[in-house]
Structures are given as structure tokens and as C-alpha cells.
Coordinates of C-alpha atoms and ligand atoms in Angstrom, one line a residue:
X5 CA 6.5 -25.1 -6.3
X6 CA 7.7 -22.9 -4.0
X7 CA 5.9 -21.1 -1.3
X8 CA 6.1 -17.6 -0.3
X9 CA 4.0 -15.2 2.5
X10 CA 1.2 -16.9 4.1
X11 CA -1.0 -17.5 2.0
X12 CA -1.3 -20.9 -0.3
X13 CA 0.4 -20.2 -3.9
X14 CA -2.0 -20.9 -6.6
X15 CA -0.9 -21.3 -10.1
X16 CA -1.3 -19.3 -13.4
X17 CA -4.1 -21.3 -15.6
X18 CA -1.5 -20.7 -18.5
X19 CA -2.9 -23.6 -20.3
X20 CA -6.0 -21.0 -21.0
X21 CA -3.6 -19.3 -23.1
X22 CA -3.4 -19.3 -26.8
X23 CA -0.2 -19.4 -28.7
X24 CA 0.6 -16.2 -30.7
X25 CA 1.5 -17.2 -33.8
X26 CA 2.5 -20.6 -35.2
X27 CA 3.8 -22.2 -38.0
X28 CA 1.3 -24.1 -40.3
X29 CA 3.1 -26.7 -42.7
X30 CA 1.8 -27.0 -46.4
X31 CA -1.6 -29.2 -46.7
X32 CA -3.3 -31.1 -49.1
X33 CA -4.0 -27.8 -51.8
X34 CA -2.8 -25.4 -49.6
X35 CA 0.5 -23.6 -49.4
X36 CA 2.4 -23.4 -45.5
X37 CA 1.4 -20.5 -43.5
X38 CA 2.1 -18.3 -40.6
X39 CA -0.9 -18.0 -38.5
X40 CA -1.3 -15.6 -35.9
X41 CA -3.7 -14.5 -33.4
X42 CA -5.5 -11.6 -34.5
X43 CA -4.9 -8.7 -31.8
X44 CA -7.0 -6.3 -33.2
X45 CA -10.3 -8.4 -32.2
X46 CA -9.5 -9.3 -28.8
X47 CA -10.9 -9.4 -26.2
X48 CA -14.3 -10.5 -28.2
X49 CA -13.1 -12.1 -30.9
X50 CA -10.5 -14.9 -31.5
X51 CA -9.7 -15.1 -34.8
X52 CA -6.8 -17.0 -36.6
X53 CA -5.0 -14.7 -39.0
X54 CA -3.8 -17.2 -42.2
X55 CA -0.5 -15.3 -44.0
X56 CA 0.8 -16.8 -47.2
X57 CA 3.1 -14.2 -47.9
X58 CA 5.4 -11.4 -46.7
X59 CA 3.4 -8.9 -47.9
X60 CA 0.8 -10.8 -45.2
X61 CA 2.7 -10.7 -42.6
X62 CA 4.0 -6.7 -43.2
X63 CA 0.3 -6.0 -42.9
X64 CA -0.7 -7.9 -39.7
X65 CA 2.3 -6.1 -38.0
X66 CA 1.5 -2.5 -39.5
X67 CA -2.3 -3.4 -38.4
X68 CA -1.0 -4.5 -34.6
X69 CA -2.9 -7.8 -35.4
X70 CA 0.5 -8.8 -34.6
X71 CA 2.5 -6.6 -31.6
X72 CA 4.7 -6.6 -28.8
X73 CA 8.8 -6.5 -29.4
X74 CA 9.8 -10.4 -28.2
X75 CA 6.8 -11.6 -30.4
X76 CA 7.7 -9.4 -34.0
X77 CA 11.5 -10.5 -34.2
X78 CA 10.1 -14.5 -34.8
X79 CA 7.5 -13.1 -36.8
X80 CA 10.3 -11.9 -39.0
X81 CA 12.1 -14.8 -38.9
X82 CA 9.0 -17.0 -40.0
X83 CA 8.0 -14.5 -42.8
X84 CA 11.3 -14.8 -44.1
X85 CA 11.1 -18.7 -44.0
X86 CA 7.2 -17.9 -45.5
X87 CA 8.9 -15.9 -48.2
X88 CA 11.6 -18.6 -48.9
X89 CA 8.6 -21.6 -48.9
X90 CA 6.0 -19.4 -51.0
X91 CA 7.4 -16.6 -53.3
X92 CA 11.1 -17.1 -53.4
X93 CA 10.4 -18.8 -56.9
X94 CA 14.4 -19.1 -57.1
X95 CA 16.2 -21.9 -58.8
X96 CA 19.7 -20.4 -58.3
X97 CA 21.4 -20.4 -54.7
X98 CA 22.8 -16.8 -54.9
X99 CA 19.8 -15.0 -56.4
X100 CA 17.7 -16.5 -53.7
X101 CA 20.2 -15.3 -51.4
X102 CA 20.2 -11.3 -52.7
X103 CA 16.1 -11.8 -52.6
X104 CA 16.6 -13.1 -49.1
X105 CA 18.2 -9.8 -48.4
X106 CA 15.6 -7.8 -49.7
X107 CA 13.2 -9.2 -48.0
X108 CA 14.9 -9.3 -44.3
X109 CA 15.3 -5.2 -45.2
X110 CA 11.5 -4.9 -46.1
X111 CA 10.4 -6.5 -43.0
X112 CA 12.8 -5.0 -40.5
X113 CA 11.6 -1.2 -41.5
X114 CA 8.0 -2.7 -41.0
X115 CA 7.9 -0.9 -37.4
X116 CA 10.9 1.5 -36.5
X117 CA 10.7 1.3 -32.8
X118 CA 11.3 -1.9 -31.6
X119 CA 14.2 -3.6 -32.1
X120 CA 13.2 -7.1 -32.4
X121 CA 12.3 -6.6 -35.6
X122 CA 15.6 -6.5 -37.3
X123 CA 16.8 -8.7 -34.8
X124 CA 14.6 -11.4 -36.2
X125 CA 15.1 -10.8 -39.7
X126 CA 19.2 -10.1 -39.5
X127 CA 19.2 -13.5 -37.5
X128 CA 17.5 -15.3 -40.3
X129 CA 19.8 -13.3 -43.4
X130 CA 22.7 -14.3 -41.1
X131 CA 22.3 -17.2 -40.5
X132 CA 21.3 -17.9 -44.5
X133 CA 24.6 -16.9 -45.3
X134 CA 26.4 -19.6 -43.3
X135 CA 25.0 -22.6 -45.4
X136 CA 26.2 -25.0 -47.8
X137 CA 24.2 -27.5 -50.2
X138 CA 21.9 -27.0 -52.5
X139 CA 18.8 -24.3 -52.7
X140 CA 16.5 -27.0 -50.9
X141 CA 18.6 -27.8 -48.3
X142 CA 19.1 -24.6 -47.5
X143 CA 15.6 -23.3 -47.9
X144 CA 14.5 -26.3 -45.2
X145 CA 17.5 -25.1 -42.8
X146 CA 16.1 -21.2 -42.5
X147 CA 13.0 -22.9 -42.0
X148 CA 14.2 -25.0 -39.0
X149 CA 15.8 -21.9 -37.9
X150 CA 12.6 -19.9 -37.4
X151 CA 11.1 -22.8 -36.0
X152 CA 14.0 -22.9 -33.3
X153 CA 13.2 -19.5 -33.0
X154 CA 9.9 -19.6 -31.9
X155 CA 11.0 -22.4 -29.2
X156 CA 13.9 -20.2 -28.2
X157 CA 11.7 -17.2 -27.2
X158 CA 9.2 -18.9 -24.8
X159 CA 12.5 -20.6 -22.7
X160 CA 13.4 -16.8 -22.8
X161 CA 11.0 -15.6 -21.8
X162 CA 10.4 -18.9 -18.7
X163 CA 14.0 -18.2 -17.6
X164 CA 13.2 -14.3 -17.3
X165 CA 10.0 -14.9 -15.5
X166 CA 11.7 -16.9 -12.8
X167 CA 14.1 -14.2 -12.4
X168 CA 11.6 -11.5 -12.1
X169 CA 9.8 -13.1 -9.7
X170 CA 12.8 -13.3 -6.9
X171 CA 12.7 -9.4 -6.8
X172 CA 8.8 -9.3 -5.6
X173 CA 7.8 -9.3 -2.1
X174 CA 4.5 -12.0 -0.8
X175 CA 1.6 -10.5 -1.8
X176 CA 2.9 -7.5 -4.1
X177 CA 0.4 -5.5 -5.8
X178 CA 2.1 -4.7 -9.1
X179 CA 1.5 -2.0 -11.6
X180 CA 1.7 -3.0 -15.6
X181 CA 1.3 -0.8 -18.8
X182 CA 0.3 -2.0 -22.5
X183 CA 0.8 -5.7 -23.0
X184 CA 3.7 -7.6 -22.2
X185 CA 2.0 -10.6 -22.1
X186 CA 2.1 -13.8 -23.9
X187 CA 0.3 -12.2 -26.5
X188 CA 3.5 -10.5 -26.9
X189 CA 5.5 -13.2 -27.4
X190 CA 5.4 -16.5 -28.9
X191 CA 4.0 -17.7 -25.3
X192 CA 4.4 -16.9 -21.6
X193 CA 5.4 -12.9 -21.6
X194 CA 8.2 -11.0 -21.0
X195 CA 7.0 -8.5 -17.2
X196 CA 3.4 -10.3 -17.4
X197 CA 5.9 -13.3 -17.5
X198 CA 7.3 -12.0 -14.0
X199 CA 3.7 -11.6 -12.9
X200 CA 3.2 -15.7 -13.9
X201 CA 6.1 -16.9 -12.0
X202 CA 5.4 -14.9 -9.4
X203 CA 1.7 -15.4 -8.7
X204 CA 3.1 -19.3 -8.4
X205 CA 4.9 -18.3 -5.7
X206 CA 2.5 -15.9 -3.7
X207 CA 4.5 -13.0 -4.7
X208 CA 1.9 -11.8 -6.3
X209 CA -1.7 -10.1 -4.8
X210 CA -2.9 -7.8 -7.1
X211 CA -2.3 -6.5 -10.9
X212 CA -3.0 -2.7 -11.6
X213 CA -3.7 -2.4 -15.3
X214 CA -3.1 0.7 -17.4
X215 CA -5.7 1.2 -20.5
X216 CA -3.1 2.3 -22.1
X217 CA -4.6 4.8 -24.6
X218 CA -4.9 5.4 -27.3
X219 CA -5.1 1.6 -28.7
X220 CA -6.1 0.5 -25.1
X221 CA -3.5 -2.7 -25.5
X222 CA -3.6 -2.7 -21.4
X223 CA -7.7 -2.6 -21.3
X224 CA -8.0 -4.9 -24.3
X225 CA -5.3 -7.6 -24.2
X226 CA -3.6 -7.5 -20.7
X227 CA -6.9 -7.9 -18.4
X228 CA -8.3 -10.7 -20.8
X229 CA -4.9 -12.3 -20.9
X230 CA -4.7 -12.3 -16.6
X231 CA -8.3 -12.9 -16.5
X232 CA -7.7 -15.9 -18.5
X233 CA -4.7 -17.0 -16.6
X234 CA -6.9 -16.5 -13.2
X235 CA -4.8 -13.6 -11.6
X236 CA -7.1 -11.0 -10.4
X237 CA -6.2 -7.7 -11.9
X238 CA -7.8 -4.4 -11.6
X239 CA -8.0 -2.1 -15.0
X240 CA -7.7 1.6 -14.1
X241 CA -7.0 4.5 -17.2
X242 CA -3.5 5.9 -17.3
X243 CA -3.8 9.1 -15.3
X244 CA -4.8 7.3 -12.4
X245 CA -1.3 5.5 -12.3
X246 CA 0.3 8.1 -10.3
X247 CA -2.6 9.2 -7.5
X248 CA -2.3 4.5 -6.9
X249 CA 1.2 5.4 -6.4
X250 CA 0.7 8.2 -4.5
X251 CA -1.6 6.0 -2.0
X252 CA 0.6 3.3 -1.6
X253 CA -1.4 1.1 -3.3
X254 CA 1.7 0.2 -5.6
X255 CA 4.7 -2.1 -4.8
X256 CA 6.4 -2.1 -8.0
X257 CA 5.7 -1.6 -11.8
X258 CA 6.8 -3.4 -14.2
X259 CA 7.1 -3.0 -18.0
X260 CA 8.5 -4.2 -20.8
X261 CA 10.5 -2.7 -23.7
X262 CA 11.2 -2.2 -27.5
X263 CA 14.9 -1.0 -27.3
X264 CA 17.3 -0.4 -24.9
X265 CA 20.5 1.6 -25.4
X266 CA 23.6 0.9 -24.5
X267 CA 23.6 3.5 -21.6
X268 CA 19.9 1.8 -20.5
X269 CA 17.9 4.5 -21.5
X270 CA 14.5 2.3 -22.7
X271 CA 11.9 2.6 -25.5
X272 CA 8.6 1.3 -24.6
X273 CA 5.1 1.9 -25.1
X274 CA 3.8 5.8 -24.8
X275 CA 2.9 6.6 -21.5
X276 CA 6.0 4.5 -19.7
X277 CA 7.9 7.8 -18.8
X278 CA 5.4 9.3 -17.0
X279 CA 5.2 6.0 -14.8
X280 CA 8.8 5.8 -14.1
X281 CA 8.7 9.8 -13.0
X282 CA 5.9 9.0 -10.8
X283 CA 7.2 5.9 -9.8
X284 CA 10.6 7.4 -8.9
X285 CA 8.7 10.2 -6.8
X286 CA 6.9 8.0 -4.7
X287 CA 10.0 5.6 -4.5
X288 CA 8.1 2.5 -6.0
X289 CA 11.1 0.2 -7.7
X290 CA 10.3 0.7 -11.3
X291 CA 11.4 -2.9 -13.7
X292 CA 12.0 -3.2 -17.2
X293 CA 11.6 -6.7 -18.5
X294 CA 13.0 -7.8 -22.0
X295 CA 15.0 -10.2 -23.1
X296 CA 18.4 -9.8 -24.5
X297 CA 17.4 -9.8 -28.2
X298 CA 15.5 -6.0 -27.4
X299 CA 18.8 -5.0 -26.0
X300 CA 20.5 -2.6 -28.9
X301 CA 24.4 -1.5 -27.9
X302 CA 24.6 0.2 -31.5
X303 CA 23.1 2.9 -30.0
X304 CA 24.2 4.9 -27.3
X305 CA 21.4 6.5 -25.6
X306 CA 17.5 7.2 -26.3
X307 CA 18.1 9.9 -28.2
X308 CA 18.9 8.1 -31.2
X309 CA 16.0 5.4 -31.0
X310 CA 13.5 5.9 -34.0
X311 CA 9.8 6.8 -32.8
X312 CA 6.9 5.5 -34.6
X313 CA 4.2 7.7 -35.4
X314 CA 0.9 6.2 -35.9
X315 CA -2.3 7.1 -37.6
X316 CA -4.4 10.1 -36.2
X317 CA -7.5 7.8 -36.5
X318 CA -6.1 6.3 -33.6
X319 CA -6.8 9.4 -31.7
X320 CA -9.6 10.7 -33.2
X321 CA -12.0 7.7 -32.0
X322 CA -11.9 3.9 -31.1
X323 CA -12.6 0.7 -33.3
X324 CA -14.3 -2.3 -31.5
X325 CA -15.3 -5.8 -33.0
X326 CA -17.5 -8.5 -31.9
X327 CA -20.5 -11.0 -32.7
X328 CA -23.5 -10.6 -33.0
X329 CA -25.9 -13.7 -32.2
X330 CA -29.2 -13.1 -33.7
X331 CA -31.7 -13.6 -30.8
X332 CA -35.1 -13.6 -32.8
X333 CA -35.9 -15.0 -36.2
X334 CA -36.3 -11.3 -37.3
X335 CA -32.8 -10.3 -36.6
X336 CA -31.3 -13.5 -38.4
X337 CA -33.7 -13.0 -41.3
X338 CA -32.1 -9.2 -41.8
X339 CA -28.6 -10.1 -40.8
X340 CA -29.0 -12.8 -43.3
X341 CA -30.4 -10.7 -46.2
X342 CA -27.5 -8.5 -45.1
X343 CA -25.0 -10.6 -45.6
X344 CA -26.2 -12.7 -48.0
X345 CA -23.9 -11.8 -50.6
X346 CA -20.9 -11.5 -48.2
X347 CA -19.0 -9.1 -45.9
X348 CA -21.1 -5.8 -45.8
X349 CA -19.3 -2.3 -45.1
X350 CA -21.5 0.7 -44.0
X351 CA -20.0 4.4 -44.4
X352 CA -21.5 6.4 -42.1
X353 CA -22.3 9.9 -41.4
X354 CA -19.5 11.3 -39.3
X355 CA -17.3 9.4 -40.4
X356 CA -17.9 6.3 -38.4
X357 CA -17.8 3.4 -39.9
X358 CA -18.9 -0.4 -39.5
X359 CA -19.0 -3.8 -41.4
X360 CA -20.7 -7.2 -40.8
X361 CA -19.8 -10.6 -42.2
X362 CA -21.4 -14.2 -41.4
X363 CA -19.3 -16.1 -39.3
X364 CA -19.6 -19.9 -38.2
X365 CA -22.2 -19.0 -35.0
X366 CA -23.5 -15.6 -36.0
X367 CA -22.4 -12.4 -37.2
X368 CA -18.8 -10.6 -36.9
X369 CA -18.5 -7.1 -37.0
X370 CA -15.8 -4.4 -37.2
X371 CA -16.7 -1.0 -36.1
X372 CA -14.6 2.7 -35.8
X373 CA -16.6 5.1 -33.9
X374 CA -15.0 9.2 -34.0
X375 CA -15.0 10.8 -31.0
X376 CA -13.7 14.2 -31.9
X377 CA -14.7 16.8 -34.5
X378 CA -13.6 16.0 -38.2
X379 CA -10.0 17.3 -38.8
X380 CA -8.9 17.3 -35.1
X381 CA -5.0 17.0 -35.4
X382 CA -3.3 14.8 -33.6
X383 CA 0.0 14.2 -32.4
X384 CA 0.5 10.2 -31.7
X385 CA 3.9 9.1 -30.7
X386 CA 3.7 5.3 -30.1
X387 CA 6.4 5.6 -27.9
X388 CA 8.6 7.3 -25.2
X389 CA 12.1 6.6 -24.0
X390 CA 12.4 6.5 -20.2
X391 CA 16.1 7.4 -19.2
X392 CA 18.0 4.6 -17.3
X393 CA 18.1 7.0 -14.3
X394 CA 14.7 6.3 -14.0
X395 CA 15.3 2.4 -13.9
X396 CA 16.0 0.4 -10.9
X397 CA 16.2 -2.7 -12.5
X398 CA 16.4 -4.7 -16.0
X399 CA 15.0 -8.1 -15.6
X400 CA 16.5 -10.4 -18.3
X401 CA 16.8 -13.8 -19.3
X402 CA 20.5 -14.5 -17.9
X403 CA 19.7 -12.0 -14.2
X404 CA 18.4 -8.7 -13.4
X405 CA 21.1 -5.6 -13.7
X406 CA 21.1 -1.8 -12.7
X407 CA 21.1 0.3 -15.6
X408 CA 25.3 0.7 -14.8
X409 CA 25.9 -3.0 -14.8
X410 CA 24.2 -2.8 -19.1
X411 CA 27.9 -3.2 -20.4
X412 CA 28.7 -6.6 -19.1
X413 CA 25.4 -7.5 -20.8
Ligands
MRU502 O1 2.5 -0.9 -30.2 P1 2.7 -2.2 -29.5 O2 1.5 -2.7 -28.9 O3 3.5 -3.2 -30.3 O4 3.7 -1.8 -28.2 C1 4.1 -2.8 -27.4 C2 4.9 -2.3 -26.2 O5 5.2 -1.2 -26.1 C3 5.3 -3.4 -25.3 O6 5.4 -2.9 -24.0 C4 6.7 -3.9 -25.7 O7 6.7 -4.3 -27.0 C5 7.2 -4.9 -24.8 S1 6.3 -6.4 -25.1 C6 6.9 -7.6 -24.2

């Protein structure tokens, strides 16, 4: 371990850390799965999402059970594989080939925005089409594949950590938006990932952490991912960003990315441009950290990246989850009755609405509170592009390059 500033290096408790999503192989009765950290019920809950089938694993993405670019394109790549395993139902080489296909097309439109996606999935249909032998052989190749996959993406993500790191000053306090974490990825992160390395090294004081409205991925996911990992962060709402800046309480900010053009210009979560403006006011060395696979050349600048546009629900008010652990023999006699006959869904006035379900240890519940009058419209771009010019840096797996060095990439 190296040492850097003064100050003794302490390491990342990455250990703390679950995985994102794994592979589970067929058991006595039950078929193989892809499980998957549901993201939705952090930071209180920690439950294991089981998916059988594509169709599964379209939903956890559309949900953002599953999220973050580096972590979607091997959730492609296993759904496929999960597809092959559970529902290809093919006996014939070629028409489990043109099912293949279809599926590697559903799952790539699942999200537009980041690229990963059909990264993942065009990997997989590629990589298909290369075999020889018969349907079985093949089928257990593609799975292999995805599981060298998941491998792949946390030595990525290790190598672009270490990278990172050697561009941070001892004792930087560094600024971070949504979650690039491991969450994001099969494991480690891709700028958290910078932040992991570094902290080893003493680069690392101090992690300002942007809610990131409106799904609060920064509030949720990031502080109880760095919490976990023992890196003291501070949480602070997004338009406070630019008056830390301003103070020079910032020494760099790093994000991550969902697709970056040919001529740099980066995709990433909503709110990123207005970081990089402020950062490049106040002179703060702004960082994008992906690895190559978010890279897109096919497209030349940000203009042509495809926006998601997400529900106005997400606007409109805020969804929470947790469990409730009945402290009196009254409570667990109601819950009970509640739940007796399984998961119980209130509608309530306003709109609002909440469910309850017995859980090993208590009660889990789901809850969306509104916050706005009925029939507020909304506007909810899940994304911006910030323009290369706006970029000192991209930190990548193989080195870190200005935005003019992206065609040698
Ligand atoms: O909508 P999300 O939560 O999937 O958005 C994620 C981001 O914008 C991340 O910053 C990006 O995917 C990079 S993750 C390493």
C-alpha cells in the first residue's frame, strides 16, 4: 500500500460490500437465476431480487432495482444466458439463434440512454454467432461468456480505480453525483472506484455527495455504499454543489457516465451539466470515469444520444421502503391480522399509497408519498449531456485522456 500526504492511509472496508447481481445455477426444483440486489429498497432494505426470465430482468432494469451503465451491459449478457437456460425451449441450432436475436434487441431498448446496454447484449448475440457444436454446447458457451463477463467488469473497473486515483492530490475533498459505485457495477465502482483506490492511498479526505433528485440515487445508494466502506462522506442536495465550489471546499468532482461520443461529449445522470459549468467556473478539474465499454464512436457528438424520459410520479413525490419491527404485542397482533392473508396494499387518499408484507423479522413496507398537487406536469429528463469542453479528464481502464486524445481510444 502506498502512502501519500501525512496522514496514515486507511483502507476501504470493501468487504462490507455486497455484490450486485450474481449468477445462481439451477437447484434441486428450481430453475438457474439471475439475482440482483434490489436498488429500489436501499438504504433500509436488502433484498435479493430472484429473475427466472427476461421478462424479469426487463423489469428490474425499467424499475432501477437494477441501474448504473457498467452494471446493465452484464445484466444483459446474463439475461440472455437466462433466456437461453430457461425459455429458449429450442431444439434446432439456428432457430435458437434468430430467438437469440430477438431477445439481445428486447433487452438492449430496455433503457435508451446508456450504452452498456446494447453493449452487453451485442456482445453475447456476437459472440453466439461464432460457435460451432451442437445446441448444448453452445447454450453452456454463452453462459460461460456472461460469466466471464461479470469477472471482466470488476478488473475493469480495479484497473480504472488505480488510475483515477494518481490524478488526486493527499487529502482531496472530492465531489460525486448519483451512484457510480459498486452498486453500479458488478463490484468495486467505476468514479466511487477512484474514490476506493484513492482513500487507500490518503488521497482522499472527504466525499461531497449530491442527493441527486429526483430518485435521490446520491442520498440513497452512494452515502450507504461509502458509509459502508468507512469513507466519511457528507450528503448535501444538488443546488448546494456549486456555492461548495464556490468556497473552495471542492478539489475535484468526479462522475461517471452512460455514453460518451466520439468527440467526448458525455451522457450521465441529470444534473451533471450543471456541475461541470460550475466546476469549470470555479476552475475545479472536473473527471468522467467509465470504462471503455460506455465509450460509443458511432455517434459523433451528444446531440445524437437518446434521452430517457422517466415517469412523472418520479417528480410528483418520493417512494420509501423499510421494516417495521413490532415493538408491543398489540402492534404484532394487528400487523399480523393484517397480513395474515399476505402482502396488503392500501390506496390512499391523495393518491399516496403503501403496502405491508411479513417478512422473516418483522414487517416490510413500500410506500409513495405525493408531494405536489394532483396533475402537476412534469418534465423528467433522466439525463444530460455535458459537452467534452467541459471535461478535463476521462479516467478509463487502459489511462486517463483529454477529451482530444478520445480517438486513439
Ligand atoms: O438512472 P441511473 O441510476 O441508472 O443513472 C446512473 C448514472 O447516471 C450513473 O452516473 C452512470 O450510469 C454511471 S454508473 C458507473
Amino acid at each position: 500500500m502506498s502512502e501519500v500526504g501525512s496522514e496514515k492511509a486507511l483502507r476501504a472496508r470493501l468487504e462490507e460490500l455486497p455484490r450486485t447481481i450474481w449468477w445462481e445455477a439451477a437447484s434441486s426444483g428450481d430453475r438457474p437465476a439471475v439475482c440482483l440486489i434490489d436498488q429500489t429498497r436501499l438504504p433500509f432494505r436488502e433484498d435479493v431480487r430472484r429473475c427466472h426470465t427476461l421478462e424479469d430482468v426487463e423489469g428490474a432494469i425499467q424499475s432501477l432495482a437494477l441501474r448504473g451503465a457498467p452494471v446493465l451491459g452484464v445484466a444483459a449478457a446474463l439475461a440472455l444466458a437466462l433466456w437461453s437456460e430457461n425459455e429458449s425451449g429450442e431444439t434446432d441450432v439456428d432457430a435458437w439463434l434468430v430467438g437469440l436475436d430477438i431477445a439481445a434487441a428486447r433487452i438492449a431498448q430496455v433503457r435508451p440512454t446508456a450504452v452498456n446496454l446494447a453493449w452487453g447484449a451485442e456482445r453475447m448475440r456476437a459472440f453466439a454467432h461464432t460457435l460451432d457444436g451442437v445446441l448444448d454446447e453452445r447454450k453452456a458457451a454463452i453462459l460461460d461468456f456472461a460469466l466471464r463477463l461479470v469477472d471482466e467488469d470488476e478488473a475493469v473497473n480495479r484497473a480504472l480505480g488505480a488510475k483515477g486515483a494518481e490524478l488526486l492530490k493527499p487529502q482531496a475533498r472530492v465531489l460525486t453525483h448519483c451512484n457510480t459505485g459498486s452498486l453500479a457495477t458488478v463490484f468495486f465502482g467505476t468514479a466511487l472506484g477512484v474514490v476506493y483506490s484513492a482513500y487507500d492511498q490518503g488521497r482522499v479526505s472527504q466525499v461531497w455527495v449530491c442527493e441527486t433528485r429526483p430518485l435521490n440515487q446520491g442520498g440513497r445508494l452512494t452515502t450507504w455504499e461509502l458509509m459502508r466502506a468507512g469513507i466519511p462522506c457528507t450528503l448535501i442536495a444538488d443546488d448546494a454543489a456549486a456555492s461548495l465550489m464556490a468556497a473552495g471546499e471542492v478539489d475535484a468532482v468526479l462522475v461517471g457516465a452512460d455514453r460518451i461520443c466520439a468527440n467526448g461529449d458525455a451522457a450521465n445522470k441529470i444534473g451533471t451539466l450543471a456541475l461541470a459549468i460550475a466546476a469549470n467556473h470555479y476552475h475545479v478539474p472536473f473527471y468522467v470515469c467509465a470504462p471503455l465499454s460506455t465509450f460509443d464512436a458511432t455517434l459523433k457528438d451528444g446531440s445524437q444520444i437518446p434521452i430517457e424520459r422517466r415517469a412523472s410520479s418520479e417528480l410528483q413525490g418520493f417512494g420509501a421502503s423499510g421494516v417495521v419491527v413490532p415493538d408491543s404485542r398489540l402492534i404484532a397482533t394487528v400487523l399480523s391480522a393484517v397480513t395474515g392473508k399476505g402482502k396488503r396494499s392500501f390506496k390512499l387518499k391523495e393518491g399516496h399509497r403503501a403496502s405491508i408484507e411479513r417478512v422473516t423479522g418483522g414487517y416490510a413496507f413500500d410506500t409513495w408519498l405525493r408531494t405536489t398537487p394532483q396533475k402537476t406536469r412534469v418534465y423528467n429528463p433522466a439525463f444530460d449531456v455535458t459537452p467534452a469542453s467541459l471535461i478535463s479528464s476521462f479516467v478509463t481502464e487502459t489511462g486517463v485522456y483529454a477529451p482530444h486524445e478520445l480517438e486513439s481510444v
